[in-house]
Tab-separated table of N, CA, C and O and ligand atoms in Angstrom:
chain	number	residue	atom	x	y	z
M	1	MET	N	-29.933	-3.397	-16.459
M	1	MET	CA	-29.061	-3.079	-15.740
M	1	MET	C	-28.718	-1.674	-15.509
M	1	MET	O	-29.140	-0.830	-16.841
M	2	THR	N	-29.314	-1.084	-14.281
M	2	THR	CA	-29.330	0.161	-15.095
M	2	THR	C	-28.110	1.008	-14.406
M	2	THR	O	-27.404	0.027	-14.224
M	3	GLN	N	-27.624	2.622	-14.937
M	3	GLN	CA	-26.661	2.554	-14.735
M	3	GLN	C	-26.310	2.569	-13.183
M	3	GLN	O	-25.147	2.360	-12.424
M	4	SER	N	-26.692	3.193	-12.164
M	4	SER	CA	-26.809	3.750	-10.930
M	4	SER	C	-26.549	2.049	-10.348
M	4	SER	O	-26.303	1.921	-9.086
M	5	ALA	N	-26.264	0.997	-10.450
M	5	ALA	CA	-26.382	-0.967	-10.801
M	5	ALA	C	-24.742	-0.738	-10.562
M	5	ALA	O	-24.257	-2.561	-9.915
M	6	ILE	N	-24.652	0.006	-11.308
M	6	ILE	CA	-23.316	-0.854	-11.821
M	6	ILE	C	-22.264	0.584	-10.251
M	6	ILE	O	-22.130	1.480	-10.610
M	7	LYS	N	-21.348	-0.518	-9.402
M	7	LYS	CA	-20.416	0.039	-8.192
M	7	LYS	C	-19.088	-0.142	-9.616
M	7	LYS	O	-18.373	-0.174	-9.819
M	8	PRO	N	-19.285	1.816	-9.105
M	8	PRO	CA	-17.786	1.844	-8.847
M	8	PRO	C	-16.463	1.184	-8.715
M	8	PRO	O	-16.423	1.510	-7.430
M	9	PHE	N	-15.250	1.560	-9.262
M	9	PHE	CA	-13.528	1.387	-8.588
M	9	PHE	C	-13.555	2.738	-7.110
M	9	PHE	O	-13.741	3.418	-8.098
M	10	ARG	N	-12.878	1.826	-6.561
M	10	ARG	CA	-12.076	2.929	-4.872
M	10	ARG	C	-11.406	3.469	-5.615
M	10	ARG	O	-11.013	4.966	-6.482
M	11	ARG	N	-10.182	3.031	-7.138
M	11	ARG	CA	-8.955	3.193	-7.961
M	11	ARG	C	-9.171	2.497	-8.727
M	11	ARG	O	-9.326	1.280	-9.097
M	12	HIS	N	-9.145	3.523	-10.183
M	12	HIS	CA	-8.999	2.779	-11.003
M	12	HIS	C	-7.041	3.118	-11.626
M	12	HIS	O	-6.826	4.313	-11.967
M	13	VAL	N	-6.537	2.130	-12.251
M	13	VAL	CA	-4.738	2.112	-12.632
M	13	VAL	C	-4.629	1.868	-13.808
M	13	VAL	O	-5.278	1.155	-13.954
M	14	PHE	N	-4.598	2.666	-14.507
M	14	PHE	CA	-4.741	2.610	-15.643
M	14	PHE	C	-2.985	2.405	-16.111
M	14	PHE	O	-1.530	3.683	-16.365
M	15	VAL	N	-2.278	1.369	-16.859
M	15	VAL	CA	-0.819	1.152	-17.230
M	15	VAL	C	-0.779	0.590	-18.636
M	15	VAL	O	-0.894	0.082	-19.339
M	16	CYS	N	0.405	1.973	-19.443
M	16	CYS	CA	-0.254	1.458	-20.681
M	16	CYS	C	1.452	0.934	-21.171
M	16	CYS	O	2.475	0.454	-20.463
M	17	VAL	N	0.709	0.076	-21.937
M	17	VAL	CA	2.171	-0.744	-22.172
M	17	VAL	C	1.994	-0.976	-24.021
M	17	VAL	O	2.105	-2.093	-24.612
M	18	ASN	N	1.986	0.106	-24.712
M	18	ASN	CA	1.088	0.568	-25.722
M	18	ASN	C	2.917	0.155	-26.277
M	18	ASN	O	4.353	0.346	-26.021
M	19	THR	N	2.812	0.305	-28.217
M	19	THR	CA	4.128	0.375	-28.965
M	19	THR	C	3.587	0.830	-29.893
M	19	THR	O	2.229	1.705	-29.974
M	20	ARG	N	4.512	1.624	-30.428
M	20	ARG	CA	4.409	2.506	-31.244
M	20	ARG	C	5.296	2.161	-32.709
M	20	ARG	O	6.295	1.809	-32.822
M	21	ASP	N	5.261	2.012	-33.719
M	21	ASP	CA	5.823	1.126	-35.257
M	21	ASP	C	7.783	2.558	-35.242
M	21	ASP	O	6.963	3.454	-35.699
M	22	GLY	N	8.295	2.295	-35.064
M	22	GLY	CA	9.610	2.956	-34.735
M	22	GLY	C	9.399	4.183	-33.693
M	22	GLY	O	10.555	5.165	-33.912
M	23	ARG	N	8.811	4.832	-32.653
M	23	ARG	CA	8.799	5.399	-32.062
M	23	ARG	C	8.711	5.251	-30.563
M	23	ARG	O	8.185	3.946	-30.385
M	24	SER	N	9.392	5.896	-29.976
M	24	SER	CA	9.708	4.535	-28.529
M	24	SER	C	8.132	5.102	-26.942
M	24	SER	O	7.019	5.860	-28.140
M	25	ALA	N	7.723	4.209	-26.919
M	25	ALA	CA	6.151	4.028	-26.756
M	25	ALA	C	6.908	2.922	-25.204
M	25	ALA	O	7.703	2.452	-24.789
M	26	CYS	N	5.772	3.044	-24.470
M	26	CYS	CA	5.545	2.779	-22.532
M	26	CYS	C	6.835	0.908	-23.285
M	26	CYS	O	6.992	1.028	-22.095
M	27	GLU	N	5.922	0.174	-23.384
M	27	GLU	CA	6.567	-1.346	-23.787
M	27	GLU	C	7.455	-1.009	-23.740
M	27	GLU	O	8.480	-2.241	-23.289
M	28	ASP	N	8.360	0.132	-24.889
M	28	ASP	CA	10.373	-0.613	-24.413
M	28	ASP	C	10.491	-0.445	-24.059
M	28	ASP	O	11.987	-0.445	-23.860
M	29	HIS	N	10.481	0.210	-22.581
M	29	HIS	CA	10.763	0.223	-21.423
M	29	HIS	C	9.908	-0.437	-20.244
M	29	HIS	O	10.078	-1.005	-19.006
M	30	GLY	N	9.870	-1.853	-20.970
M	30	GLY	CA	8.946	-3.345	-19.789
M	30	GLY	C	7.756	-3.070	-19.258
M	30	GLY	O	7.488	-3.429	-17.688
M	31	ALA	N	6.744	-2.069	-20.340
M	31	ALA	CA	5.607	-1.595	-18.963
M	31	ALA	C	5.056	-3.813	-18.892
M	31	ALA	O	4.161	-2.215	-17.758
M	32	LYS	N	4.978	-3.992	-19.774
M	32	LYS	CA	4.330	-5.145	-19.562
M	32	LYS	C	4.542	-6.154	-18.329
M	32	LYS	O	4.276	-6.407	-17.845
M	33	GLU	N	6.157	-6.405	-18.615
M	33	GLU	CA	6.211	-6.760	-17.056
M	33	GLU	C	6.697	-5.626	-16.165
M	33	GLU	O	6.451	-6.243	-14.742
M	34	ALA	N	6.565	-4.851	-16.031
M	34	ALA	CA	6.170	-4.230	-14.379
M	34	ALA	C	4.454	-4.314	-14.393
M	34	ALA	O	4.175	-4.521	-13.290
M	35	LEU	N	3.630	-4.615	-15.439
M	35	LEU	CA	2.372	-4.841	-15.050
M	35	LEU	C	1.938	-5.437	-14.399
M	35	LEU	O	1.319	-5.821	-13.244
M	36	ALA	N	2.600	-6.723	-14.872
M	36	ALA	CA	2.508	-8.151	-14.117
M	36	ALA	C	3.124	-8.329	-13.280
M	36	ALA	O	2.404	-8.743	-11.838
M	37	LYS	N	4.361	-7.605	-12.334
M	37	LYS	CA	4.600	-7.348	-10.839
M	37	LYS	C	3.766	-6.579	-10.456
M	37	LYS	O	3.529	-7.149	-9.016
M	38	VAL	N	2.866	-5.729	-10.934
M	38	VAL	CA	1.906	-4.511	-10.300
M	38	VAL	C	1.232	-5.985	-9.689
M	38	VAL	O	0.287	-5.669	-8.427
M	39	LYS	N	0.141	-6.293	-10.760
M	39	LYS	CA	-0.722	-7.711	-10.528
M	39	LYS	C	-0.637	-8.656	-9.276
M	39	LYS	O	-1.092	-8.536	-8.426
M	40	ASP	N	0.647	-8.964	-9.403
M	40	ASP	CA	1.217	-9.780	-8.515
M	40	ASP	C	0.999	-8.735	-7.145
M	40	ASP	O	0.840	-9.942	-6.157
M	41	ALA	N	1.796	-7.994	-7.607
M	41	ALA	CA	1.731	-7.227	-5.559
M	41	ALA	C	0.165	-6.925	-4.884
M	41	ALA	O	0.211	-7.818	-4.324
M	42	LEU	N	-0.951	-6.255	-6.094
M	42	LEU	CA	-1.896	-6.774	-5.793
M	42	LEU	C	-2.695	-8.043	-5.297
M	42	LEU	O	-3.283	-7.662	-4.018
M	43	LYS	N	-2.281	-9.122	-5.706
M	43	LYS	CA	-2.779	-10.002	-5.245
M	43	LYS	C	-2.653	-10.456	-3.493
M	43	LYS	O	-2.636	-11.086	-3.733
M	44	ALA	N	-1.305	-10.440	-3.849
M	44	ALA	CA	-0.774	-10.960	-2.759
M	44	ALA	C	-1.646	-9.750	-1.222
M	44	ALA	O	-1.029	-10.076	0.169
M	45	LEU	N	-2.049	-8.653	-1.072
M	45	LEU	CA	-2.454	-8.111	-0.221
M	45	LEU	C	-3.997	-8.578	0.054
M	45	LEU	O	-4.464	-9.554	-0.368
M	46	PRO	N	-4.119	-8.472	1.779
M	46	PRO	CA	-5.150	-8.766	2.287
M	46	PRO	C	-6.501	-8.495	1.229
M	46	PRO	O	-6.580	-7.422	0.946
M	47	PHE	N	-7.593	-9.403	0.557
M	47	PHE	CA	-8.989	-8.853	-0.094
M	47	PHE	C	-9.239	-7.184	0.709
M	47	PHE	O	-9.662	-6.326	-0.543
M	48	ALA	N	-9.486	-7.313	1.004
M	48	ALA	CA	-10.101	-5.504	2.190
M	48	ALA	C	-9.407	-4.205	1.780
M	48	ALA	O	-9.581	-3.276	1.180
M	49	LYS	N	-7.690	-4.367	1.065
M	49	LYS	CA	-6.812	-3.556	1.207
M	49	LYS	C	-6.964	-3.409	-0.943
M	49	LYS	O	-6.947	-1.987	-1.232
M	50	ARG	N	-7.568	-4.466	-1.228
M	50	ARG	CA	-7.851	-4.596	-3.676
M	50	ARG	C	-8.518	-4.486	-3.626
M	50	ARG	O	-9.472	-4.174	-4.445
M	51	ASP	N	-10.458	-4.408	-2.391
M	51	ASP	CA	-11.538	-4.376	-2.751
M	51	ASP	C	-11.380	-2.861	-3.482
M	51	ASP	O	-10.935	-2.148	-2.936
M	52	GLY	N	-12.200	-2.546	-4.736
M	52	GLY	CA	-13.002	-1.622	-5.170
M	52	GLY	C	-11.291	-1.389	-6.132
M	52	GLY	O	-11.808	0.226	-6.449
M	53	VAL	N	-10.770	-1.852	-6.496
M	53	VAL	CA	-9.198	-1.582	-7.375
M	53	VAL	C	-9.319	-2.111	-8.339
M	53	VAL	O	-9.270	-3.216	-8.442
M	54	ARG	N	-9.164	-1.179	-9.647
M	54	ARG	CA	-9.291	-2.315	-10.595
M	54	ARG	C	-7.907	-1.206	-11.671
M	54	ARG	O	-7.319	-0.449	-11.768
M	55	LEU	N	-6.674	-3.140	-11.578
M	55	LEU	CA	-5.483	-2.677	-12.334
M	55	LEU	C	-6.022	-2.322	-14.007
M	55	LEU	O	-6.326	-4.375	-14.123
M	56	SER	N	-5.527	-1.913	-15.052
M	56	SER	CA	-6.120	-2.308	-16.655
M	56	SER	C	-4.648	-1.560	-17.508
M	56	SER	O	-4.279	-0.638	-16.873
M	57	GLN	N	-4.399	-2.698	-17.683
M	57	GLN	CA	-3.411	-2.523	-18.807
M	57	GLN	C	-4.509	-1.667	-20.411
M	57	GLN	O	-5.169	-1.381	-20.206
M	58	SER	N	-3.847	-0.518	-20.805
M	58	SER	CA	-4.069	0.739	-21.604
M	58	SER	C	-3.363	0.393	-22.939
M	58	SER	O	-2.193	0.168	-22.793
M	59	GLY	N	-3.614	1.182	-23.751
M	59	GLY	CA	-2.656	1.546	-24.661
M	59	GLY	C	-2.727	3.185	-24.398
M	59	GLY	O	-2.048	3.503	-23.305
M	60	CYS	N	-2.576	3.869	-25.808
M	60	CYS	CA	-1.814	4.979	-25.664
M	60	CYS	C	-2.309	6.336	-24.614
M	60	CYS	O	-3.498	6.396	-25.355
M	61	LEU	N	-1.337	6.705	-23.686
M	61	LEU	CA	-2.011	7.865	-22.918
M	61	LEU	C	-1.976	9.424	-22.979
M	61	LEU	O	-2.098	10.210	-22.800
M	62	GLY	N	-1.171	9.152	-23.845
M	62	GLY	CA	-0.987	10.212	-24.616
M	62	GLY	C	0.145	10.794	-24.059
M	62	GLY	O	0.004	12.108	-24.119
M	63	GLN	N	1.131	10.356	-23.454
M	63	GLN	CA	2.467	11.224	-22.976
M	63	GLN	C	3.545	9.907	-23.259
M	63	GLN	O	4.129	9.770	-22.347
M	64	CYS	N	3.612	9.874	-24.167
M	64	CYS	CA	5.050	9.026	-24.354
M	64	CYS	C	5.864	9.504	-24.116
M	64	CYS	O	7.158	8.812	-23.823
M	65	GLU	N	6.427	10.480	-24.634
M	65	GLU	CA	7.307	11.289	-23.609
M	65	GLU	C	8.261	10.720	-22.554
M	65	GLU	O	9.066	10.839	-22.379
M	66	HIS	N	7.296	10.560	-21.778
M	66	HIS	CA	7.320	10.781	-20.329
M	66	HIS	C	7.261	9.179	-19.717
M	66	HIS	O	7.879	8.523	-18.736
M	67	GLY	N	7.357	7.974	-21.167
M	67	GLY	CA	6.580	6.993	-20.191
M	67	GLY	C	8.648	6.209	-20.001
M	67	GLY	O	9.431	7.131	-20.532
M	68	PRO	N	8.278	4.557	-19.507
M	68	PRO	CA	6.975	4.831	-19.554
M	68	PRO	C	6.287	5.041	-18.229
M	68	PRO	O	6.442	5.932	-16.836
M	69	VAL	N	4.065	4.913	-18.435
M	69	VAL	CA	4.118	5.844	-17.479
M	69	VAL	C	2.545	5.191	-16.757
M	69	VAL	O	1.857	4.137	-17.813
M	70	ALA	N	1.685	5.361	-15.697
M	70	ALA	CA	0.816	4.987	-15.226
M	70	ALA	C	0.407	5.730	-14.483
M	70	ALA	O	0.251	7.213	-14.337
M	71	VAL	N	-1.764	5.721	-14.645
M	71	VAL	CA	-2.499	6.820	-14.284
M	71	VAL	C	-3.127	5.968	-13.176
M	71	VAL	O	-3.473	5.220	-13.548
M	72	VAL	N	-3.650	6.857	-11.943
M	72	VAL	CA	-4.451	6.261	-11.243
M	72	VAL	C	-5.917	7.688	-10.676
M	72	VAL	O	-6.200	8.513	-10.838
M	73	TYR	N	-7.112	7.087	-10.583
M	73	TYR	CA	-7.819	7.848	-10.978
M	73	TYR	C	-8.916	6.894	-9.782
M	73	TYR	O	-9.111	6.209	-9.504
M	74	PRO	N	-9.774	8.446	-8.964
M	74	PRO	CA	-10.318	9.740	-9.090
M	74	PRO	C	-8.832	10.260	-9.198
M	74	PRO	O	-7.681	10.064	-8.265
M	75	GLY	N	-8.566	11.606	-9.361
M	75	GLY	CA	-7.566	12.376	-9.278
M	75	GLY	C	-6.322	12.650	-10.045
M	75	GLY	O	-6.357	13.421	-10.486
M	76	GLY	N	-6.787	11.411	-10.860
M	76	GLY	CA	-5.770	11.082	-11.954
M	76	GLY	C	-3.846	11.993	-11.710
M	76	GLY	O	-3.422	12.739	-12.541
M	77	LYS	N	-3.445	10.979	-10.263
M	77	LYS	CA	-2.596	11.232	-10.455
M	77	LYS	C	-1.478	10.606	-11.308
M	77	LYS	O	-1.845	9.336	-11.292
M	78	TRP	N	-0.376	10.998	-12.318
M	78	TRP	CA	0.713	9.910	-12.972
M	78	TRP	C	1.585	10.449	-12.459
M	78	TRP	O	2.167	10.062	-11.006
M	79	ILE	N	2.324	8.872	-12.908
M	79	ILE	CA	3.953	8.890	-12.425
M	79	ILE	C	4.323	8.564	-14.083
M	79	ILE	O	4.240	7.485	-14.606
M	80	SER	N	6.479	8.825	-14.176
M	80	SER	CA	6.909	8.506	-15.165
M	80	SER	C	7.204	7.087	-14.474
M	80	SER	O	8.871	7.785	-13.460
M	81	TYR	N	8.004	6.229	-14.518
M	81	TYR	CA	8.212	5.280	-13.633
M	81	TYR	C	9.290	4.694	-14.210
M	81	TYR	O	9.847	4.721	-15.156
M	82	SER	N	10.042	4.311	-13.700
M	82	SER	CA	12.254	3.841	-14.046
M	82	SER	C	12.223	2.767	-13.270
M	82	SER	O	12.531	1.666	-13.789
M	83	SER	N	11.822	2.255	-12.730
M	83	SER	CA	11.430	0.105	-12.484
M	83	SER	C	9.856	-0.498	-11.625
M	83	SER	O	8.571	1.174	-11.086
M	84	ALA	N	9.352	-1.352	-12.092
M	84	ALA	CA	8.369	-2.221	-11.609
M	84	ALA	C	8.618	-1.750	-10.305
M	84	ALA	O	6.604	-1.247	-9.802
M	85	ASP	N	9.443	-2.223	-9.218
M	85	ASP	CA	9.425	-1.843	-7.764
M	85	ASP	C	8.871	-0.201	-6.967
M	85	ASP	O	8.047	-0.286	-6.755
M	86	GLU	N	9.399	0.858	-8.134
M	86	GLU	CA	8.763	2.428	-8.336
M	86	GLU	C	7.475	1.925	-8.478
M	86	GLU	O	6.534	3.254	-8.231
M	87	LEU	N	7.168	1.321	-9.851
M	87	LEU	CA	5.285	1.439	-10.165
M	87	LEU	C	4.744	0.700	-8.884
M	87	LEU	O	3.273	1.450	-8.579
M	88	ILE	N	4.828	-0.046	-8.200
M	88	ILE	CA	5.014	-0.935	-7.311
M	88	ILE	C	4.115	0.064	-6.551
M	88	ILE	O	3.601	0.013	-5.540
M	89	ARG	N	5.202	0.263	-6.139
M	89	ARG	CA	5.174	1.173	-4.137
M	89	ARG	C	4.051	2.948	-4.864
M	89	ARG	O	3.724	3.165	-3.903
M	90	PHE	N	3.937	3.120	-6.206
M	90	PHE	CA	2.880	4.240	-6.892
M	90	PHE	C	1.805	4.001	-6.133
M	90	PHE	O	0.568	4.016	-5.834
M	91	VAL	N	1.566	2.336	-7.228
M	91	VAL	CA	-0.279	1.651	-7.014
M	91	VAL	C	-0.290	1.500	-5.500
M	91	VAL	O	-1.457	2.043	-4.835
M	92	LEU	N	0.695	1.516	-4.186
M	92	LEU	CA	0.160	1.036	-2.939
M	92	LEU	C	-0.209	2.158	-2.293
M	92	LEU	O	-0.539	2.295	-1.278
M	93	GLU	N	0.413	3.220	-2.872
M	93	GLU	CA	0.245	4.161	-1.945
M	93	GLU	C	-1.257	4.621	-2.742
M	93	GLU	O	-2.046	5.309	-2.282
M	94	ALA	N	-1.193	5.030	-4.031
M	94	ALA	CA	-2.094	5.184	-4.734
M	94	ALA	C	-3.685	4.822	-3.637
M	94	ALA	O	-4.904	4.917	-3.374
M	95	ILE	N	-3.772	2.914	-3.338
M	95	ILE	CA	-4.643	2.555	-3.890
M	95	ILE	C	-5.383	2.636	-1.481
M	95	ILE	O	-5.920	2.591	-0.915
M	96	GLU	N	-4.110	3.114	-1.148
M	96	GLU	CA	-3.790	2.860	0.601
M	96	GLU	C	-4.441	4.327	1.146
M	96	GLU	O	-4.366	4.983	2.013
M	97	ALA	N	-4.050	5.962	-0.189
M	97	ALA	CA	-4.821	7.361	0.315
M	97	ALA	C	-5.823	7.349	0.807
M	97	ALA	O	-7.087	6.588	0.216
M	98	PRO	N	-5.987	8.158	1.938
M	98	PRO	CA	-7.409	8.578	1.801
M	98	PRO	C	-8.421	8.928	0.840
M	98	PRO	O	-7.776	9.577	-0.310
M	99	ASP	N	-9.402	8.543	0.722
M	99	ASP	CA	-10.720	8.857	-0.311
M	99	ASP	C	-10.646	10.498	-0.245
M	99	ASP	O	-10.601	10.954	0.536
O	101	FES	S1	3.362	4.558	-25.146
O	101	FES	FE1	2.247	5.264	-23.720
O	101	FES	S2	1.706	6.982	-22.977
O	101	FES	FE2	2.071	7.355	-24.902
């Protein structure tokens, strides 16, 4: 397969679910549970709206002091969220934003 055959994602969301020994990390703030709720919210969308959207759990994104965090590409828009609902709103706005 050539590289040009790989279809890029329209939006790629990374949600940090990292833990760190004895130091604050995103999973200390319920990141995995928030990620699961975002997955459910995306699954509930019509296919046309979630087509080309990839949601990935990630390791440390290097923003631990702001955690829990997520980022969406292209554009690299970040969020430091305080609830799963806030993360869901962020992701839905990101995937509905014009390209
Ligand atoms: S643990 Fe999430 S950004 Fe570092």
